[in-house]
RNA sequence: GCCGAUGUAGCUCAGUUGGUCAGAGCAGCUGAUUUGUAAUCUGCAGGUCGGGGGUUCGAAUCCCUUCAUCGGCUCCA
């Protein structure tokens, strides 16, 4: 007998060699039906694997990522089986589960292509195969045998993968006629896969290397129930409606023009108003926190970027330098504000007493992004960072870093960004030529970030290789409407730039000392932040950010004069308001202005004109009753204050 | 940049196998109506069918090319 320990600490004895699925069956038949994978002694495994010794066991249903993962991974094998049946000789790359579904990278072979029109056929074949339940059979195999098997099959992608595996660790999973190199885990069989949708087709470089062959990647998603798939598709439709590119156009916030150039956003008046509201808000917060606001040019001498290291690291990928016609001086569009800020620091001598020196600028930068990478406002070639640099003494670093984390959390809270994640980005130790600076400085900087995050009890994931070239960073990521993650806020510790620019301060010992620099942005960039904000709110911006706070709706043009009076009062109160004096019925005016996401609609007719009031209608909530116009103005200001109160 | 797809009025979209196919709704402008909480009615105007080239008696429709967009890959200071 062996002893199994469950997550709640309960222990129970079973016969040796029992499988997780059999244990589930003994607990309840329903559980056995719903369970998809198991974690045995911390390792996710198949339900059908025998357990040979005492172990801890957690059973995963659909609610667990591990359960879905096994489900989708098995679905990708099912798709591969369908592909092999439809395209004999097709070769396979990798086919993993992803956050929302699965994909398989395939090479259909010379002269053969798979197009979107073929997806339905593949999907049908999958359903046909899944209708007959095939068990997933695991097999451990020697390296040599594995090589022979896939060489015989002519699949050079699999043999390349096998080559890198260690002998004794290679496993195959077979379901139906499809046998694949795979670590697992898998479902016991294809039986639970009831609903399938192939969602997309894309090119993907083999092993993510742009120098290698481009394979065809087929994306799909599957569910145990048709209803779940239907719900998912509805969710995707809803998400599309929140797309900032669509809402940005509808609400006339921003646009792009091929005549100006791709990836160069044009802020329309309402978008610019929203953007400015954010800038004004943050500027106020920064001033309270002792930041000095600075301003710098959009270009800088090439030598500036040679000093900073930008030129060496990224010169080839930047916009090419521009030159003066007579002197031949070379200037680069600035890709970052930090070199300019270093020179501002250098413009005056600094005492240890005045540190930390916090310098902020809404600085517009220009970066070359590959054409295929541009995406609405989230990925552009020209954007304005809410950039700042803190210059501090070593003994101030931790507190300074923590104060910035506080600031980021404060701003996110005001904006109701609750669903964010924090990521510590360290350098890739195997690829040091990507970075500048000494190992010692890197270690100090990385240690500071880890300590600060721990001091704030921040839940973080650590990713190696994602650091900036000059230092490690703490990034704050938020998801957009369709689940793509975008980096917004970032805090970066930098020992290198101060050395390169020879920044100093006078210490209490009257000696020159080197300050540490912290780069930080909270919004990240105005462009990306506004994009994510739009998608998180579906365009229903909080009152304080809305470019237009209220629209006055006269019942008929008899009340246009009174509407003008109301407008005057609100204007004098600094509340951006419009009159909808179109010759339309009130229902129509309400509908149109609701669709424009105006926070407050003010209906006025005979009664209101007599009483000096407005009938207030709140966006999405309907009629709120009558209010004196002055009271409404005061109410709006109170509401805004409430929104900003944290 | 790479793979695949898309590109018809300001917006959302129809346009069968190339032959009155240049259309509809919304928005816009007219006129009527003077309206009480999510679409009043009438009329008008709007497009070299992304640009360029080609095939054809004839191209929105087929081919080439170019630009842009979309979904991914790679990249991301």
XYZ file of C-alpha atoms (C1' of nucleotides) in Angstrom:
723
model
C 0.000 0.000 0.000
C 1.096 3.591 -0.607
C 0.085 6.749 1.166
C -1.389 9.596 -0.865
C -1.493 13.112 0.608
C -4.143 15.466 -0.766
C -3.853 19.277 -0.957
C -5.975 19.713 2.184
C -3.507 17.546 4.086
C -5.794 14.506 4.213
C -4.033 11.181 3.704
C -5.361 7.953 2.378
C -3.864 4.595 1.507
C -4.157 2.991 -1.909
C -2.674 -0.036 -3.546
C 0.663 0.484 -5.174
C 0.481 1.310 -8.880
C -2.912 2.956 -8.679
C -3.451 5.769 -11.185
C -4.657 9.303 -10.417
C -7.762 8.583 -12.446
C -8.557 5.513 -10.326
C -8.129 7.580 -7.192
C -10.511 10.177 -8.606
C -13.006 7.409 -9.354
C -12.856 6.258 -5.757
C -13.515 9.785 -4.515
C -16.492 10.380 -6.800
C -17.584 9.310 -10.274
C -18.304 12.934 -11.088
C -14.766 13.968 -10.226
C -13.435 11.147 -12.372
C -15.435 12.545 -15.249
C -14.190 16.079 -14.836
C -10.561 15.538 -13.909
C -8.057 16.264 -16.693
C -4.575 15.988 -15.221
C -2.820 15.468 -11.913
C 0.139 16.897 -10.066
C 2.018 14.076 -8.380
C 4.839 15.144 -6.078
C 4.841 18.552 -7.698
C 5.042 17.263 -11.245
C 2.124 17.493 -13.632
C 1.433 14.071 -15.085
C -1.078 11.985 -16.990
C -4.026 10.618 -15.059
C -3.157 7.186 -16.325
C 0.370 7.092 -14.871
C 0.664 4.517 -12.078
C 1.802 5.920 -8.737
C 4.406 3.608 -7.265
C 5.272 5.167 -3.910
C 3.940 7.540 -1.262
C 3.087 10.819 -2.943
C 1.268 14.133 -2.761
C -1.548 14.416 -5.243
C -3.570 17.274 -6.667
C -6.225 16.553 -9.259
C -6.789 19.220 -11.910
C -10.135 19.965 -13.456
C -10.920 22.593 -16.099
C -10.682 25.360 -13.488
C -6.955 24.749 -13.121
C -4.549 26.001 -15.744
C -2.865 22.576 -15.561
C -6.127 20.883 -16.494
C -6.806 23.155 -19.439
C -3.194 22.822 -20.461
C -3.442 19.047 -20.743
C -6.749 19.406 -22.559
C -5.376 21.809 -25.143
C -2.115 19.971 -25.535
C -4.063 16.822 -26.312
C -6.185 18.847 -28.728
C -3.060 19.905 -30.568
C -2.115 16.247 -30.981
C -5.589 15.594 -32.272
C -5.132 18.361 -34.799
C -1.790 16.888 -35.814
C -3.453 13.551 -36.378
C -6.052 15.231 -38.578
C -3.339 17.061 -40.489
C -1.375 13.894 -41.072
C -4.494 12.215 -42.427
C -5.277 15.133 -44.756
C -1.709 15.961 -45.785
C 0.334 12.771 -45.928
C 4.026 13.477 -45.443
C 3.396 16.712 -43.518
C 6.171 17.479 -41.038
C 5.681 18.707 -37.512
C 7.539 21.276 -35.424
C 6.157 21.904 -31.984
C 2.546 21.890 -30.844
C 2.042 23.220 -27.331
C -0.905 24.459 -25.317
C -0.970 28.219 -24.808
C -2.832 30.524 -22.479
C -5.984 30.319 -24.549
C -5.904 27.215 -26.693
C -3.162 25.545 -28.617
C -1.217 25.588 -31.854
C 0.908 23.326 -33.983
C 3.745 24.462 -36.238
C 3.809 22.416 -39.387
C 5.665 22.224 -42.666
C 3.160 21.033 -45.259
C 5.967 20.235 -47.668
C 7.229 21.759 -50.921
C 4.559 23.401 -53.004
C 1.792 22.714 -50.528
C 0.134 25.427 -48.504
C -2.578 25.472 -45.924
C -4.954 28.407 -46.161
C -7.794 29.664 -44.032
C -10.212 27.862 -46.317
C -8.691 24.580 -45.219
C -9.281 25.187 -41.513
C -12.876 23.994 -41.674
C -11.803 20.752 -43.323
C -9.150 20.176 -40.678
C -11.625 20.996 -37.941
C -14.138 18.533 -39.355
C -11.490 15.839 -39.547
C -10.584 16.485 -35.904
C -14.202 16.106 -34.841
C -14.456 12.933 -36.846
C -11.352 11.525 -35.136
C -12.447 12.655 -31.680
C -15.823 10.991 -32.116
C -14.023 7.674 -31.779
C -12.303 7.801 -28.417
C -8.578 7.141 -28.767
C -6.463 6.675 -25.663
C -3.193 8.604 -25.363
C -0.550 5.944 -24.851
C 2.733 7.008 -23.288
C 5.931 5.255 -24.231
C 9.458 5.765 -22.965
C 11.976 5.303 -25.705
C 15.754 5.394 -26.141
C 17.360 8.261 -27.992
C 18.601 6.003 -30.737
C 15.208 4.430 -31.288
C 13.594 7.852 -31.303
C 16.042 9.085 -33.901
C 15.391 6.065 -36.053
C 11.655 6.462 -35.794
C 11.559 10.108 -36.858
C 14.349 9.748 -39.415
C 12.290 7.036 -41.043
C 9.351 9.413 -40.998
C 11.524 12.069 -42.593
C 10.659 14.670 -39.971
C 13.834 16.724 -39.620
C 12.261 19.063 -37.079
C 11.582 16.283 -34.602
C 15.035 14.751 -35.114
C 16.581 18.140 -34.404
C 14.660 18.286 -31.131
C 15.583 14.718 -30.217
C 19.226 15.483 -30.847
C 19.172 18.003 -28.027
C 17.434 15.713 -25.550
C 19.226 13.511 -23.115
C 18.948 9.790 -23.540
C 16.578 8.213 -21.080
C 14.219 11.182 -20.918
C 12.489 10.764 -24.242
C 8.817 9.920 -24.331
C 6.315 9.397 -27.108
C 2.571 9.785 -26.967
C 0.427 7.875 -29.380
C -3.230 8.478 -30.040
C -5.007 6.893 -32.953
C -2.561 6.834 -35.817
C -0.492 9.751 -34.598
C 2.682 9.160 -32.640
C 4.519 12.217 -31.406
C 7.634 13.125 -29.529
C 6.179 14.682 -26.419
C 6.810 15.239 -22.768
C 3.117 15.254 -21.945
C 1.000 15.225 -19.956
C -2.101 14.283 -21.850
C -5.717 13.404 -21.276
C -6.427 9.706 -20.908
C -8.103 9.860 -24.315
C -9.474 12.190 -26.980
C -12.966 11.523 -25.680
C -13.518 14.711 -23.623
C -12.680 16.964 -26.592
C -16.182 17.866 -27.713
C -15.989 21.356 -29.160
C -13.213 22.567 -31.441
C -12.551 25.783 -33.285
C -9.493 26.502 -35.372
C -8.985 30.189 -34.942
C -6.090 31.273 -37.045
C -3.194 30.703 -39.313
C 0.166 32.427 -39.185
C 3.759 32.074 -40.226
C 6.164 31.279 -37.424
C 9.926 30.857 -37.694
C 11.192 27.429 -36.747
C 12.472 27.724 -33.199
C 11.706 31.419 -33.217
C 14.767 32.150 -35.315
C 14.170 34.564 -38.149
C 17.058 33.077 -40.088
C 15.385 29.684 -40.238
C 12.499 28.330 -42.192
C 9.055 29.739 -41.636
C 6.540 27.104 -40.691
C 2.777 27.356 -40.792
C 1.279 27.786 -37.360
C -2.322 26.731 -36.909
C -4.077 28.097 -33.834
C -7.107 26.518 -32.260
C -9.104 26.261 -29.092
C -11.220 23.441 -27.729
C -13.615 22.789 -24.889
C -15.331 19.881 -23.173
C -18.730 21.390 -24.013
C -20.117 23.159 -27.066
C -21.694 25.793 -24.817
C -18.262 26.754 -23.511
C -16.983 27.248 -27.030
C -20.025 29.351 -27.920
C -19.471 31.498 -24.833
C -15.832 31.894 -25.713
C -16.661 33.050 -29.232
C -19.172 35.548 -27.833
C -16.487 36.783 -25.454
C -14.113 37.308 -28.372
C -16.791 39.270 -30.227
C -17.338 41.442 -27.170
C -13.615 41.969 -26.810
C -13.427 43.157 -30.400
C -15.908 45.871 -29.547
C -13.533 47.131 -26.862
C -10.587 47.333 -29.253
C -9.020 50.757 -28.771
C -8.509 51.140 -32.509
C -12.225 50.828 -33.084
C -13.270 53.000 -30.133
C -10.563 55.530 -30.943
C -12.117 55.965 -34.356
C -15.717 55.983 -33.109
C -15.056 58.556 -30.423
C -12.666 60.583 -32.595
C -9.752 60.282 -30.200
C -6.865 59.606 -32.581
C -6.082 58.590 -36.121
C -3.263 57.573 -38.419
C -2.538 58.855 -41.885
C -0.387 57.116 -44.461
C 0.626 60.583 -45.599
C 2.143 61.287 -42.186
C 3.586 57.808 -41.934
C 2.775 54.492 -40.375
C 3.049 54.202 -36.632
C 2.879 57.967 -36.156
C -0.282 58.695 -34.192
C -2.290 61.877 -34.686
C -4.210 62.945 -31.597
C -7.585 64.436 -32.485
C -8.958 67.180 -30.200
C -10.878 64.835 -27.911
C -8.005 62.396 -27.648
C -5.595 65.227 -26.982
C -7.915 66.457 -24.228
C -7.920 63.014 -22.620
C -4.155 62.792 -22.960
C -3.737 66.241 -21.444
C -6.022 65.350 -18.528
C -3.727 62.453 -17.736
C -0.629 64.612 -18.039
C -2.082 67.318 -15.811
C -3.073 64.760 -13.203
C 0.321 63.119 -13.123
C 2.198 66.412 -13.195
C 0.293 67.465 -10.072
C 1.155 64.223 -8.342
C 4.827 64.505 -9.321
C 5.186 68.044 -8.059
C 3.792 66.970 -4.699
C 6.425 64.266 -4.621
C 9.299 66.598 -5.235
C 9.910 66.047 -8.915
C 11.393 68.816 -11.047
C 9.821 69.132 -14.490
C 12.313 69.562 -17.344
C 12.048 69.794 -21.132
C 14.490 68.624 -23.782
C 14.715 68.662 -27.604
C 13.549 65.867 -29.879
C 17.009 65.348 -31.341
C 20.494 65.037 -29.946
C 24.044 64.883 -31.248
C 25.125 61.412 -32.323
C 27.992 61.601 -29.836
C 25.465 61.878 -27.014
C 24.166 58.428 -27.876
C 27.655 57.075 -28.342
C 28.340 58.162 -24.769
C 25.124 56.621 -23.486
C 25.681 53.370 -25.342
C 22.460 53.641 -27.317
C 24.315 54.104 -30.566
C 26.506 51.083 -30.091
C 23.650 48.860 -28.979
C 20.835 50.055 -31.186
C 22.255 52.503 -33.724
C 21.665 50.117 -36.595
C 18.016 49.665 -35.666
C 17.260 53.320 -35.008
C 16.108 55.916 -37.463
C 19.238 56.953 -39.339
C 20.889 60.157 -38.090
C 20.030 63.434 -39.806
C 22.797 65.877 -40.756
C 23.149 69.654 -40.952
C 23.741 70.775 -44.561
C 26.796 72.997 -43.964
C 28.693 71.554 -41.018
C 27.705 67.949 -41.508
C 26.883 67.530 -37.824
C 24.869 64.411 -37.138
C 21.807 64.241 -34.958
C 19.598 61.370 -33.955
C 15.911 61.481 -33.175
C 15.987 60.708 -29.502
C 15.067 57.102 -28.717
C 15.184 57.822 -24.981
C 15.250 60.868 -22.750
C 17.886 59.683 -20.315
C 21.007 61.030 -22.062
C 19.472 64.495 -22.156
C 18.527 64.221 -18.513
C 22.055 63.197 -17.594
C 23.307 66.384 -19.184
C 20.741 68.394 -17.232
C 22.066 66.765 -14.076
C 25.569 67.688 -15.168
C 24.658 71.323 -15.777
C 24.948 72.122 -12.078
C 27.041 70.742 -9.233
C 25.245 68.556 -6.725
C 25.611 68.017 -3.025
C 24.721 64.799 -1.235
C 22.241 66.904 0.712
C 20.037 67.619 -2.316
C 19.730 64.014 -3.424
C 17.583 62.302 -4.441
C 17.147 64.545 -7.458
C 13.954 63.618 -9.280
C 13.684 64.882 -12.831
C 10.561 64.348 -14.940
C 9.569 65.056 -18.503
C 6.754 64.054 -20.796
C 9.304 63.338 -23.468
C 8.474 62.289 -26.998
C 10.811 59.652 -28.393
C 11.177 57.990 -31.765
C 12.008 54.364 -32.304
C 12.186 52.266 -35.391
C 9.741 49.382 -35.083
C 9.441 46.854 -37.872
C 6.437 47.577 -40.034
C 4.689 44.316 -39.198
C 4.972 45.060 -35.524
C 2.992 48.297 -35.415
C -0.312 48.000 -33.635
C -2.766 50.819 -33.028
C -1.547 52.997 -30.175
C 0.109 50.153 -28.296
C 3.073 49.867 -30.643
C 4.079 52.991 -32.508
C 7.173 54.719 -33.819
C 6.648 58.008 -32.033
C 5.415 58.173 -28.477
C 5.514 60.298 -25.375
C 6.905 58.727 -22.251
C 5.983 59.961 -18.805
C 9.656 59.648 -18.150
C 11.602 60.468 -15.029
C 15.050 59.861 -13.648
C 15.951 59.702 -10.003
C 19.570 60.396 -9.127
C 20.316 59.134 -5.658
C 23.005 58.012 -3.233
C 23.591 54.301 -2.670
C 22.040 54.526 0.816
C 18.871 55.991 -0.726
C 18.404 53.459 -3.491
C 16.064 51.051 -1.736
C 13.757 53.739 -0.299
C 13.727 55.564 -3.574
C 12.825 52.426 -5.484
C 10.081 51.584 -3.011
C 8.654 55.099 -3.252
C 8.334 54.646 -7.002
C 6.538 51.329 -6.562
C 4.158 53.208 -4.254
C 3.628 55.846 -6.907
C 2.865 53.269 -9.596
C 0.419 51.467 -7.322
C -1.230 54.773 -6.415
C -1.737 55.795 -10.035
C -3.014 52.353 -11.010
C -5.459 52.468 -8.100
C -6.814 55.880 -9.116
C -7.339 54.542 -12.617
C -8.871 51.301 -11.404
C -6.222 49.123 -12.966
C -6.567 46.178 -10.627
C -5.654 43.444 -13.023
C -1.949 43.970 -13.534
C 1.094 41.821 -13.003
C 4.604 42.733 -11.958
C 7.638 41.289 -13.652
C 11.264 41.492 -12.629
C 13.353 41.556 -15.789
C 16.930 40.455 -15.299
C 19.697 40.088 -17.830
C 20.324 36.857 -19.649
C 23.523 35.504 -18.109
C 24.230 33.517 -21.259
C 24.150 36.551 -23.511
C 26.236 39.229 -21.815
C 27.223 41.082 -24.967
C 23.670 42.425 -25.075
C 24.376 44.562 -22.015
C 26.763 47.280 -20.886
C 28.412 47.629 -17.499
C 30.283 45.478 -15.013
C 28.998 42.265 -13.497
C 29.360 43.849 -10.074
C 27.053 46.730 -10.962
C 24.522 44.386 -12.485
C 24.471 42.238 -9.393
C 23.972 45.251 -7.160
C 21.167 46.580 -9.347
C 19.387 43.240 -9.583
C 19.630 42.760 -5.846
C 18.106 46.194 -5.212
C 15.076 45.419 -7.374
C 14.431 42.038 -5.824
C 14.698 43.557 -2.342
C 12.398 46.462 -3.114
C 9.749 44.202 -4.635
C 9.966 41.929 -1.619
C 9.708 44.893 0.754
C 6.428 45.896 -0.921
C 5.114 42.313 -0.878
C 4.679 42.555 -4.613
C 3.855 39.294 -6.356
C 6.320 39.113 -9.199
C 7.495 36.776 -11.886
C 11.173 36.806 -12.742
C 12.167 36.700 -16.395
C 15.770 36.439 -17.478
C 16.880 38.207 -20.617
C 14.238 40.937 -20.507
C 16.390 43.628 -18.878
C 17.191 46.925 -20.589
C 20.705 47.038 -21.979
C 21.865 49.312 -19.164
C 20.100 47.717 -16.225
C 17.482 45.352 -14.790
C 13.913 46.495 -14.306
C 10.616 45.986 -12.592
C 7.812 46.121 -15.150
C 4.103 46.512 -14.628
C 2.037 44.713 -17.241
C -1.637 45.080 -18.071
C -3.723 43.044 -20.498
C -5.661 44.487 -23.398
C -9.121 43.464 -24.581
C -7.969 40.296 -26.303
C -5.595 39.221 -23.572
C -2.335 40.487 -24.991
C 0.040 41.687 -22.287
C 1.553 45.142 -22.554
C 4.219 46.697 -20.424
C 3.145 50.006 -18.963
C 5.047 51.157 -15.914
C 8.702 50.312 -15.536
C 11.333 51.030 -12.896
C 14.955 50.449 -13.818
C 18.099 50.601 -11.727
C 21.114 51.886 -13.602
C 24.711 52.070 -12.397
C 26.065 52.412 -15.916
C 24.717 55.641 -17.345
C 26.096 57.727 -14.421
C 29.552 56.346 -15.164
C 29.295 56.967 -18.866
C 28.206 60.565 -18.310
C 30.557 60.981 -15.365
C 27.785 62.134 -13.045
C 28.931 63.083 -9.554
C 27.864 64.649 -6.313
C 29.884 65.996 -3.417
C 29.640 63.761 -0.375
C 29.809 64.726 3.271
C 33.493 63.794 3.021
C 33.894 66.524 0.372
C 34.827 63.866 -2.159
C 33.202 63.239 -5.533
C 30.778 60.308 -5.531
C 28.829 58.556 -8.229
C 25.031 58.738 -7.982
C 22.809 55.828 -8.953
C 20.194 56.502 -11.573
C 16.682 55.081 -11.559
C 14.757 55.312 -14.817
C 11.033 55.114 -14.396
C 7.769 55.552 -16.253
C 4.326 55.010 -14.763
C 2.035 55.157 -17.756
C 4.919 53.881 -19.859
C 3.828 55.999 -22.760
C 0.767 58.165 -23.201
C -0.084 56.227 -26.345
C 0.027 52.737 -24.928
C -1.562 53.816 -21.673
C -4.511 55.473 -23.372
C -4.954 52.364 -25.538
C -5.125 50.082 -22.515
C -7.314 52.557 -20.656
C -9.795 52.612 -23.539
C -9.932 48.820 -23.674
C -10.316 48.460 -19.920
C -13.187 50.944 -19.823
C -14.702 50.149 -23.235
C -14.462 53.872 -23.873
C -16.522 54.761 -20.794
C -13.860 56.957 -19.278
C -14.076 58.148 -15.708
C -15.564 61.607 -15.444
C -12.276 63.328 -14.671
C -10.719 62.020 -17.878
C -13.677 62.365 -20.232
C -12.957 65.005 -22.857
C -16.602 66.095 -22.746
C -18.259 65.926 -19.338
C -21.847 66.702 -20.300
C -24.139 67.452 -23.222
C -27.208 69.647 -22.898
C -30.245 68.234 -24.686
C -33.067 70.735 -25.284
C -36.436 69.026 -25.739
C -37.077 71.313 -28.692
C -35.451 74.357 -30.211
C -37.770 76.517 -28.088
C -35.341 75.876 -25.262
C -32.120 76.614 -27.113
C -31.802 79.980 -25.389
C -32.064 78.393 -21.994
C -29.546 75.761 -23.124
C -27.084 78.554 -23.889
C -27.581 79.937 -20.380
C -26.885 76.534 -18.832
C -23.833 76.185 -21.038
C -22.487 79.536 -19.835
C -22.858 78.519 -16.200
C -21.054 75.235 -16.748
C -18.354 76.833 -18.863
C -17.691 79.354 -16.118
C -17.333 76.383 -13.818
C -14.738 74.941 -16.177
C -16.875 71.965 -17.144
C -16.520 71.039 -20.787
C -20.091 70.890 -22.079
C -21.836 70.930 -25.465
C -25.370 71.590 -26.639
C -27.051 69.071 -28.910
C -29.373 71.476 -30.705
C -30.054 69.228 -33.649
C -33.638 69.128 -34.796
C -34.200 65.651 -33.348
C -36.485 64.059 -30.813
C -35.153 63.689 -27.288
C -34.942 59.889 -27.580
C -32.648 60.207 -30.552
C -30.424 62.763 -28.843
C -30.123 60.558 -25.787
C -29.274 57.512 -27.821
C -26.596 59.251 -29.875
C -24.937 60.846 -26.881
C -25.043 57.663 -24.851
C -23.234 55.963 -27.713
C -20.646 58.741 -27.576
C -20.100 57.761 -23.914
C -20.892 61.230 -22.569
C -20.865 60.907 -18.754
C -23.850 63.211 -18.098
C -26.774 64.220 -20.302
C -28.770 67.264 -19.269
C -32.307 67.231 -20.580
C -34.001 70.630 -20.491
C -37.543 71.653 -21.381
C -40.244 73.894 -20.095
C -40.025 72.760 -16.498
C -36.257 73.165 -16.268
C -36.272 76.557 -17.986
C -38.832 77.778 -15.437
C -37.000 76.361 -12.429
C -33.426 77.131 -13.510
C -32.646 73.439 -13.357
C -31.374 70.569 -15.515
C -32.724 67.011 -15.616
C -29.612 64.901 -15.050
C -29.149 61.603 -16.793
C -26.044 59.603 -15.922
C -24.294 57.508 -18.550
C -25.486 53.932 -18.358
C -27.723 54.595 -15.348
C -30.578 56.687 -16.685
C -32.583 59.544 -15.203
C -31.264 60.971 -11.914
C -33.844 63.701 -11.490
C -33.795 67.486 -11.524
C -30.999 69.645 -10.124
C -30.280 73.377 -10.001
C -27.676 74.152 -12.646
C -25.238 75.567 -10.093
C -25.699 72.503 -7.943
C -24.951 70.303 -10.915
C -21.684 72.165 -11.513
C -20.708 71.689 -7.890
C -21.775 68.066 -8.074
C -19.496 67.432 -11.070
C -16.521 68.916 -9.264
C -17.282 66.842 -6.180
C -17.546 63.698 -8.295
C -14.184 64.374 -9.928
C -12.607 64.995 -6.562
C -14.021 61.707 -5.326
C -12.535 59.866 -8.282
C -9.096 61.278 -7.584
C -9.255 60.719 -3.830
C -6.947 57.905 -2.727
C 11.337 42.575 -42.094
C 8.809 37.373 -42.634
C 4.063 34.142 -43.379
C -1.151 34.523 -44.370
C -5.401 37.452 -45.236
C -7.957 42.019 -46.298
C -8.645 46.966 -48.882
C -15.994 49.192 -52.450
C -18.909 56.630 -50.125
C -16.926 59.678 -43.314
C -18.582 54.610 -40.800
C -20.578 49.343 -41.243
C -21.165 46.398 -45.263
C -23.975 44.198 -50.425
C -22.044 43.442 -55.216
C -23.490 35.735 -58.213
C -19.148 32.222 -62.911
C -15.670 39.622 -65.814
C -21.149 42.067 -69.481
C -26.319 49.107 -66.970
C -22.845 46.619 -60.474
C -21.246 51.251 -58.794
C -25.545 49.761 -54.281
C -27.842 49.797 -48.892
C -28.067 51.438 -43.814
C -25.932 55.015 -40.512
C -23.464 59.789 -40.499
C -23.788 64.635 -43.602
C -26.782 68.440 -46.042
C -32.525 69.940 -47.353
C -37.321 70.578 -45.999
C -41.370 69.250 -42.813
C -42.254 68.334 -37.677
C -41.467 71.402 -32.071
C -40.875 66.900 -29.838
C -39.958 64.683 -22.108
C -35.376 60.059 -21.367
C -31.737 54.787 -26.360
C -33.375 55.640 -33.609
C -39.820 61.129 -36.614
C -40.573 61.640 -41.804
C -39.104 63.733 -46.945
C -35.562 64.872 -50.477
C -30.431 65.588 -51.897
C -25.493 64.914 -52.191
C -21.135 61.316 -51.438
C -16.865 56.658 -54.375
C -11.504 57.147 -60.817
C -14.300 50.206 -56.073
C -6.370 51.747 -51.928
C -2.474 53.451 -56.060
C -0.018 51.916 -60.686
C 0.454 48.498 -64.701
C -1.450 44.377 -67.556
C -5.041 40.506 -69.805
C -9.848 41.348 -72.426
C -14.401 43.899 -77.115
C -15.422 44.822 -71.831
C -12.390 44.565 -65.007
C -14.750 46.368 -58.380
C -14.502 41.134 -60.300
C -8.603 37.771 -63.499
C -2.870 38.594 -63.359
C 1.533 41.551 -61.799
C 3.319 45.379 -58.789
C 3.035 49.000 -54.924
C 0.874 51.224 -50.498
C -1.881 50.520 -46.144
C -4.505 47.584 -42.654
C -5.620 42.914 -39.894
C -3.835 38.037 -37.440
C 0.644 35.883 -36.056
C 6.337 35.261 -36.078
C 10.752 37.860 -35.132
C 12.019 42.308 -32.761
C 11.027 45.761 -28.846
C 15.819 51.445 -26.037
